[in-house]
Short mmCIF file of C-alpha atoms in Angstrom, two decimals:
data_model
loop_
_atom_site.label_atom_id
_atom_site.label_comp_id
_atom_site.label_asym_id
_atom_site.label_seq_id
_atom_site.Cartn_x
_atom_site.Cartn_y
_atom_site.Cartn_z
CA UNK L 2 -15.42 -62.55 15.23
CA UNK L 3 -19.05 -61.52 15.17
CA UNK L 4 -20.14 -57.94 15.75
CA UNK L 5 -21.74 -59.00 19.00
CA UNK L 6 -18.57 -60.67 20.19
CA UNK L 7 -16.39 -57.70 19.28
CA UNK L 8 -18.10 -55.48 21.86
CA UNK L 9 -17.11 -57.90 24.61
CA UNK L 10 -14.11 -57.41 26.82
CA UNK L 11 -11.39 -59.42 25.12
CA UNK L 12 -9.37 -60.18 28.19
CA UNK L 13 -7.04 -62.82 26.90
CA UNK L 14 -4.67 -62.36 29.86
CA UNK L 15 -4.09 -66.03 30.48
CA UNK L 16 -3.34 -68.94 28.22
CA UNK L 17 -6.41 -70.92 27.28
CA UNK L 18 -6.13 -74.43 28.67
CA UNK L 19 -7.27 -77.55 26.89
CA UNK L 20 -10.91 -78.05 27.74
CA UNK L 21 -11.97 -81.66 28.01
CA UNK L 22 -15.03 -83.68 27.15
CA UNK L 23 -17.47 -84.29 29.94
CA UNK L 24 -16.31 -87.41 31.74
CA UNK L 25 -19.84 -88.46 32.57
CA UNK L 26 -20.61 -88.74 28.89
CA UNK L 27 -24.25 -89.39 28.26
CA UNK L 28 -26.09 -89.04 24.96
CA UNK L 29 -25.55 -92.72 24.29
CA UNK L 30 -21.87 -92.83 25.28
CA UNK L 31 -21.86 -93.48 29.04
CA UNK L 32 -19.09 -96.05 28.79
CA UNK L 33 -16.71 -94.10 26.57
CA UNK L 34 -13.29 -92.94 27.76
CA UNK L 35 -13.50 -89.16 27.43
CA UNK L 36 -9.99 -88.31 28.55
CA UNK L 37 -10.95 -86.66 31.83
CA UNK L 38 -7.51 -87.28 33.39
CA UNK L 39 -5.82 -85.27 30.65
CA UNK L 40 -8.32 -82.48 31.09
CA UNK L 41 -7.77 -82.30 34.84
CA UNK L 42 -4.02 -82.12 34.38
CA UNK L 43 -4.37 -79.30 31.89
CA UNK L 44 -6.79 -77.43 34.08
CA UNK L 45 -4.59 -77.57 37.19
CA UNK L 46 -1.18 -77.22 35.57
CA UNK L 47 0.39 -73.90 36.58
CA UNK L 48 -2.86 -72.73 38.22
CA UNK L 49 -3.71 -70.45 35.29
CA UNK L 50 -6.30 -72.38 33.29
CA UNK L 51 -9.31 -70.90 35.02
CA UNK L 52 -8.20 -67.29 34.94
CA UNK L 53 -10.20 -64.79 36.97
CA UNK L 54 -13.56 -65.25 35.27
CA UNK L 55 -16.82 -66.13 37.00
CA UNK L 56 -19.44 -67.96 34.93
CA UNK L 57 -22.85 -68.66 36.44
CA UNK L 58 -25.42 -71.07 35.00
CA UNK L 59 -29.03 -70.02 35.68
CA UNK L 60 -31.64 -72.80 35.20
CA UNK L 61 -35.35 -72.35 34.67
CA UNK L 62 -35.80 -73.54 38.24
CA UNK L 63 -34.09 -75.78 40.75
CA UNK L 64 -35.37 -78.86 42.52
CA UNK L 65 -36.27 -81.07 39.55
CA UNK L 66 -34.07 -83.78 38.08
CA UNK L 67 -33.49 -82.09 34.73
CA UNK L 68 -31.87 -79.03 36.25
CA UNK L 69 -30.09 -80.98 38.94
CA UNK L 70 -28.39 -82.75 36.04
CA UNK L 71 -27.66 -79.34 34.45
CA UNK L 72 -25.86 -78.41 37.66
CA UNK L 73 -23.78 -81.57 37.49
CA UNK L 74 -22.46 -80.47 34.11
CA UNK L 75 -21.59 -77.05 35.49
CA UNK L 76 -19.76 -78.60 38.45
CA UNK L 77 -17.87 -80.95 36.16
CA UNK L 78 -16.74 -78.01 34.02
CA UNK L 79 -15.52 -76.11 37.09
CA UNK L 80 -13.68 -79.15 38.42
CA UNK L 81 -11.95 -79.96 35.14
CA UNK L 82 -10.94 -76.42 34.16
CA UNK L 83 -10.43 -74.51 37.39
CA UNK L 84 -12.83 -71.80 36.23
CA UNK L 85 -15.05 -70.22 38.90
CA UNK L 86 -18.27 -71.71 37.52
CA UNK L 87 -21.41 -72.61 39.43
CA UNK L 88 -25.20 -72.80 39.12
CA UNK L 89 -27.66 -70.52 40.88
CA UNK L 90 -31.43 -70.45 40.42
CA UNK L 91 -34.83 -70.13 42.00
CA UNK L 92 -36.93 -73.01 43.29
CA UNK L 93 -40.01 -71.34 41.80
CA UNK L 94 -41.36 -72.05 38.33
CA UNK L 95 -41.74 -68.33 37.77
CA UNK L 96 -40.17 -65.97 35.25
CA UNK L 97 -40.02 -63.06 37.68
CA UNK L 98 -38.15 -65.21 40.20
CA UNK L 99 -35.58 -66.05 37.53
CA UNK L 100 -35.18 -62.36 36.68
CA UNK L 101 -34.45 -61.60 40.34
CA UNK L 102 -31.74 -64.27 40.38
CA UNK L 103 -30.10 -62.70 37.34
CA UNK L 104 -30.34 -59.21 38.85
CA UNK L 105 -28.62 -60.44 42.01
CA UNK L 106 -25.86 -62.02 39.94
CA UNK L 107 -25.28 -58.80 38.00
CA UNK L 108 -24.92 -56.98 41.32
CA UNK L 109 -22.19 -59.47 42.28
CA UNK L 110 -20.15 -58.58 39.16
CA UNK L 111 -20.13 -61.89 37.28
CA UNK L 112 -18.37 -62.16 33.92
CA UNK L 113 -20.73 -64.50 32.08
CA UNK L 114 -24.23 -65.94 32.39
CA UNK L 115 -25.41 -69.25 30.93
CA UNK L 116 -29.19 -68.99 31.14
CA UNK L 117 -32.02 -71.43 30.42
CA UNK L 118 -34.94 -68.97 30.36
CA UNK L 119 -38.23 -69.99 31.91
CA UNK L 120 -39.90 -67.47 29.58
CA UNK L 121 -37.46 -65.94 27.07
CA UNK L 122 -39.42 -62.72 26.60
CA UNK L 123 -39.44 -62.13 30.36
CA UNK L 124 -35.63 -62.11 30.61
CA UNK L 125 -34.92 -60.00 27.54
CA UNK L 126 -34.64 -56.74 29.50
CA UNK L 127 -32.36 -58.04 32.24
CA UNK L 128 -30.16 -59.89 29.72
CA UNK L 129 -29.96 -56.69 27.68
CA UNK L 130 -28.74 -54.92 30.80
CA UNK L 131 -26.16 -57.67 31.31
CA UNK L 132 -24.82 -57.19 27.80
CA UNK L 133 -24.67 -53.43 28.31
CA UNK L 134 -22.47 -54.17 31.32
CA UNK L 135 -20.16 -56.32 29.17
CA UNK L 136 -21.36 -59.57 30.71
CA UNK L 137 -21.23 -62.45 28.23
CA UNK L 138 -24.68 -64.02 27.81
CA UNK L 139 -25.25 -67.56 26.55
CA UNK L 140 -28.75 -69.02 26.48
CA UNK L 141 -30.15 -72.51 25.97
CA UNK L 142 -33.68 -73.46 24.86
CA UNK L 143 -34.25 -69.91 23.60
CA UNK L 144 -33.47 -69.79 19.87
CA UNK L 145 -35.48 -66.60 19.31
CA UNK L 146 -33.76 -64.64 22.09
CA UNK L 147 -32.45 -61.22 21.11
CA UNK L 148 -30.27 -60.22 24.06
CA UNK L 149 -27.64 -62.94 24.04
CA UNK L 150 -24.27 -63.46 22.42
CA UNK L 151 -25.30 -66.97 21.39
CA UNK L 152 -28.11 -69.43 21.97
CA UNK L 153 -27.03 -73.07 22.16
CA UNK L 154 -29.39 -75.86 21.07
CA UNK L 155 -28.79 -79.61 21.14
CA UNK L 156 -30.55 -79.99 17.77
CA UNK L 157 -33.08 -78.27 15.53
CA UNK L 158 -36.26 -78.01 17.55
CA UNK L 159 -38.64 -78.65 14.66
CA UNK L 160 -36.99 -82.00 13.97
CA UNK L 161 -37.34 -82.97 17.61
CA UNK L 162 -41.05 -82.13 17.63
CA UNK L 163 -41.67 -84.09 14.46
CA UNK L 164 -39.95 -87.14 15.93
CA UNK L 165 -42.08 -86.95 19.08
CA UNK L 166 -45.22 -86.89 16.95
CA UNK L 167 -44.02 -89.80 14.84
CA UNK L 168 -43.42 -91.80 18.00
CA UNK L 169 -46.88 -90.92 19.31
CA UNK L 170 -48.65 -91.60 16.01
CA UNK L 171 -46.98 -94.99 15.70
CA UNK L 172 -48.28 -96.01 19.11
CA UNK L 173 -51.77 -94.67 18.30
CA UNK L 174 -51.89 -96.57 15.00
CA UNK L 175 -52.26 -93.21 13.25
CA UNK L 176 -55.75 -92.43 14.50
CA UNK L 177 -57.68 -91.02 17.44
CA UNK L 178 -57.64 -88.04 19.77
CA UNK L 179 -54.49 -86.77 21.47
CA UNK L 180 -53.49 -83.88 23.74
CA UNK L 181 -50.31 -81.83 23.95
CA UNK L 182 -48.62 -80.34 27.03
CA UNK L 183 -46.00 -77.61 27.42
CA UNK L 184 -44.28 -76.27 30.49
CA UNK L 185 -45.13 -72.73 29.46
CA UNK L 186 -46.85 -71.15 26.48
CA UNK L 187 -43.91 -68.73 26.46
CA UNK L 188 -41.28 -71.49 26.29
CA UNK L 189 -39.71 -71.07 22.86
CA UNK L 190 -38.47 -74.64 22.57
CA UNK L 191 -41.63 -76.29 23.87
CA UNK L 192 -43.75 -74.27 21.48
CA UNK L 193 -41.43 -75.03 18.57
CA UNK L 194 -41.73 -78.76 19.33
CA UNK L 195 -45.50 -78.85 19.60
CA UNK L 196 -46.19 -76.56 16.66
CA UNK L 197 -43.96 -78.69 14.43
CA UNK L 198 -45.56 -81.85 15.82
CA UNK L 199 -49.13 -80.75 15.16
CA UNK L 200 -48.28 -79.52 11.67
CA UNK L 201 -46.64 -82.87 10.93
CA UNK L 202 -49.69 -84.74 12.26
CA UNK L 203 -52.08 -82.74 10.12
CA UNK L 204 -50.04 -83.43 7.00
CA UNK L 205 -49.28 -87.10 7.64
CA UNK L 206 -51.92 -88.51 10.00
CA UNK L 207 -55.28 -86.99 9.06
CA UNK L 208 -57.16 -89.51 11.18
CA UNK L 209 -55.60 -88.12 14.33
CA UNK L 210 -57.08 -85.09 16.08
CA UNK L 211 -55.57 -82.77 18.68
CA UNK L 212 -58.18 -81.96 21.34
CA UNK L 213 -58.36 -78.71 23.27
CA UNK L 214 -55.56 -76.15 23.40
CA UNK L 215 -51.94 -76.67 24.36
CA UNK L 216 -52.05 -77.59 28.05
CA UNK L 217 -49.72 -75.49 30.25
CA UNK L 218 -48.15 -77.31 33.23
CA UNK L 219 -45.55 -74.88 34.70
CA UNK L 220 -42.93 -77.67 34.68
CA UNK L 221 -44.79 -79.29 37.58
CA UNK L 222 -45.70 -82.99 37.59
CA UNK L 223 -48.60 -82.40 39.98
CA UNK L 224 -50.14 -79.87 37.61
CA UNK L 225 -49.61 -82.27 34.70
CA UNK L 226 -51.36 -84.97 36.73
CA UNK L 227 -54.32 -82.69 37.45
CA UNK L 228 -54.58 -81.53 33.83
CA UNK L 229 -54.51 -85.14 32.65
CA UNK L 230 -57.37 -86.01 34.97
CA UNK L 231 -59.32 -83.12 33.44
CA UNK L 232 -58.51 -84.36 29.95
CA UNK L 233 -59.68 -87.87 30.78
CA UNK L 234 -62.98 -86.45 32.01
CA UNK L 235 -63.47 -84.14 29.02
CA UNK L 236 -62.27 -86.59 26.34
CA UNK L 237 -63.10 -90.20 27.32
CA UNK L 238 -61.85 -91.42 23.90
CA UNK L 239 -58.38 -89.89 24.35
CA UNK L 240 -55.69 -92.16 22.90
CA UNK L 241 -52.46 -90.22 23.32
CA UNK L 242 -50.52 -87.44 25.03
CA UNK L 243 -47.31 -85.69 24.02
CA UNK L 244 -45.43 -83.94 26.85
CA UNK L 245 -42.77 -81.23 26.61
CA UNK L 246 -41.56 -80.33 30.12
CA UNK L 247 -39.50 -83.07 31.76
CA UNK L 248 -42.23 -83.43 34.39
CA UNK L 249 -45.20 -83.73 32.00
CA UNK L 250 -45.12 -87.45 31.28
CA UNK L 251 -44.54 -88.17 34.98
CA UNK L 252 -47.82 -86.57 36.00
CA UNK L 253 -49.66 -87.89 32.94
CA UNK L 254 -48.40 -91.40 33.59
CA UNK L 255 -49.63 -91.30 37.17
CA UNK L 256 -53.12 -90.32 36.03
CA UNK L 257 -53.13 -92.96 33.29
CA UNK L 258 -52.04 -95.68 35.71
CA UNK L 259 -54.65 -94.72 38.30
CA UNK L 260 -57.33 -94.91 35.60
CA UNK L 261 -56.08 -98.33 34.46
CA UNK L 262 -55.57 -97.04 30.91
CA UNK L 263 -51.96 -98.10 30.33
CA UNK L 264 -52.97 -100.19 27.33
CA UNK L 265 -55.37 -97.59 25.95
CA UNK L 266 -53.42 -94.32 26.01
CA UNK L 267 -49.98 -93.73 24.49
CA UNK L 268 -47.74 -91.34 26.43
CA UNK L 269 -44.52 -89.93 24.98
CA UNK L 270 -42.47 -86.84 25.71
CA UNK L 271 -39.29 -85.28 27.03
CA UNK L 272 -38.15 -86.46 30.46
CA UNK L 273 -35.23 -87.99 32.33
CA UNK L 274 -34.90 -91.76 32.75
CA UNK L 275 -34.99 -91.69 36.54
CA UNK L 276 -38.11 -89.52 36.64
CA UNK L 277 -39.91 -91.65 34.07
CA UNK L 278 -38.67 -95.07 35.19
CA UNK L 279 -41.68 -96.01 37.31
CA UNK L 280 -44.09 -95.10 34.51
CA UNK L 281 -42.03 -96.97 31.94
CA UNK L 282 -42.09 -100.06 34.15
CA UNK L 283 -45.88 -100.02 34.54
CA UNK L 284 -46.50 -99.16 30.89
CA UNK L 285 -48.14 -95.84 31.78
CA UNK L 286 -45.33 -94.09 29.89
CA UNK L 287 -44.38 -95.54 26.52
CA UNK L 288 -41.29 -93.59 25.48
CA UNK L 289 -39.22 -90.60 26.54
CA UNK L 290 -36.73 -88.57 24.55
CA UNK L 291 -34.12 -86.17 25.86
CA UNK L 292 -30.67 -84.75 25.52
CA UNK L 293 -28.22 -84.71 28.41
CA UNK L 294 -28.56 -81.36 30.24
CA UNK L 295 -25.15 -81.91 31.84
CA UNK L 296 -23.53 -81.87 28.41
CA UNK L 297 -25.48 -78.73 27.48
CA UNK L 298 -24.28 -76.96 30.64
CA UNK L 299 -20.69 -77.99 30.00
CA UNK L 300 -20.86 -76.75 26.40
CA UNK L 301 -22.42 -73.42 27.46
CA UNK L 302 -19.60 -72.83 29.90
CA UNK L 303 -16.96 -73.71 27.30
CA UNK L 304 -18.60 -71.24 24.91
CA UNK L 305 -18.76 -68.47 27.51
CA UNK L 306 -15.10 -68.94 28.43
CA UNK L 307 -14.05 -68.87 24.78
CA UNK L 308 -15.76 -65.51 24.31
CA UNK L 309 -14.24 -64.13 27.51
CA UNK L 310 -10.82 -65.17 26.21
CA UNK L 311 -11.40 -63.40 22.91
CA UNK L 312 -11.70 -66.54 20.80
CA UNK L 313 -13.70 -66.52 17.60
CA UNK L 314 -16.73 -68.79 17.52
CA UNK L 315 -16.74 -70.62 14.20
CA UNK L 316 -18.78 -73.21 12.37
CA UNK L 317 -17.41 -76.68 13.00
CA UNK L 318 -15.55 -75.90 16.22
CA UNK L 319 -15.82 -78.13 19.27
CA UNK L 320 -17.42 -77.15 22.56
CA UNK L 321 -15.72 -80.15 24.17
CA UNK L 322 -18.86 -81.99 25.31
CA UNK L 323 -20.53 -85.05 23.78
CA UNK L 324 -23.04 -83.89 21.18
CA UNK L 325 -21.35 -80.52 20.72
CA UNK L 326 -18.05 -81.58 19.20
CA UNK L 327 -18.78 -80.24 15.70
CA UNK L 328 -21.20 -77.34 16.01
CA UNK L 329 -23.11 -75.63 13.23
CA UNK L 330 -24.15 -71.98 13.30
CA UNK L 331 -27.32 -70.37 11.95
CA UNK L 332 -27.40 -66.67 12.78
CA UNK L 333 -26.71 -66.49 16.49
CA UNK L 334 -28.03 -70.00 17.17
CA UNK L 335 -25.52 -72.81 17.65
CA UNK L 336 -26.65 -76.39 17.06
CA UNK L 337 -25.06 -79.52 18.43
CA UNK L 338 -24.10 -82.47 16.26
CA UNK L 339 -25.77 -85.39 18.03
CA UNK L 340 -29.42 -86.36 17.89
CA UNK L 341 -31.67 -86.87 20.87
CA UNK L 342 -31.80 -90.07 22.87
CA UNK L 343 -34.86 -92.32 22.89
CA UNK L 344 -35.58 -94.46 25.94
CA UNK L 345 -38.25 -97.04 26.64
CA UNK L 346 -38.38 -99.83 29.20
CA UNK L 347 -35.78 -101.86 27.30
CA UNK L 348 -32.91 -99.36 27.70
CA UNK L 349 -33.95 -97.19 30.65
CA UNK L 350 -31.30 -98.76 32.87
CA UNK L 351 -28.55 -97.53 30.55
CA UNK L 352 -28.95 -93.98 31.92
CA UNK L 353 -28.65 -93.04 35.57
CA UNK L 354 -30.04 -89.53 35.83
#
């Protein structure tokens, strides 16, 4: 057991039930049999599987598809295990609003928090307070966070950023001007992606040029749309855009389509298939990549429950969700074992979220 874990309340008062894979398996395995019936039986047998713990998932914000899907994973975990687990967040794309949500949860005496920070540095203090109160803290998309027991990542962020740039460069024929968007300049994962992407471009595609600074969109498709219009005005020779927030390519695609530049500008980035579908169909969006946020939520809850039950977190263990079945550990960061998913018009209908 790690030093951080040892300070936690080790309340192993109930037998730990078998935790099952997420029945709505995404990450390329939507049709697989994940054994949900077995998991439900284990969770309900004897009425003890859930114990008395309360685990709350806190998204960056509510009201957008990505975090609606995160909530689905949380609900699935609660249903299959009997644990009191739910999601609570703010509808504002604002770090202070997220802090207030966490403060309210601490006042309600929760046992564990699974947090996707809007700005990791902004939640450090309140998460530190949570840990001082013996609340288990798991984060996601915050590999540099200090005040957490563990941070869970679907993959190594630098690799993801490099792949996005490779996809963009291929569609730009390795030359021309491009722009980069992030939800927030304080988003650790977004910044890791774009910094790795730009470094890779400079080393491998010298005829490409990033224009301007990283464009901040506040995870808002309307802001991404407005910023793209500004980019089109400032850089009439623009040939590509890489988005980071799930809403970036949606707004960018709208601006590209309105300008009639679907065949001139390559657009790639992180999004969900349903959000990006219209742009993929018109050609305004070329490719999206993602991991399934429902699986991430499920795995975070499994991890939190394991710590609450006094289990040791070890390299190679399973967090019982697709993509997290053989984890690897680097410091206090846990990485999943399945790569991201790539979707274009050809396979968009394979994913319904």
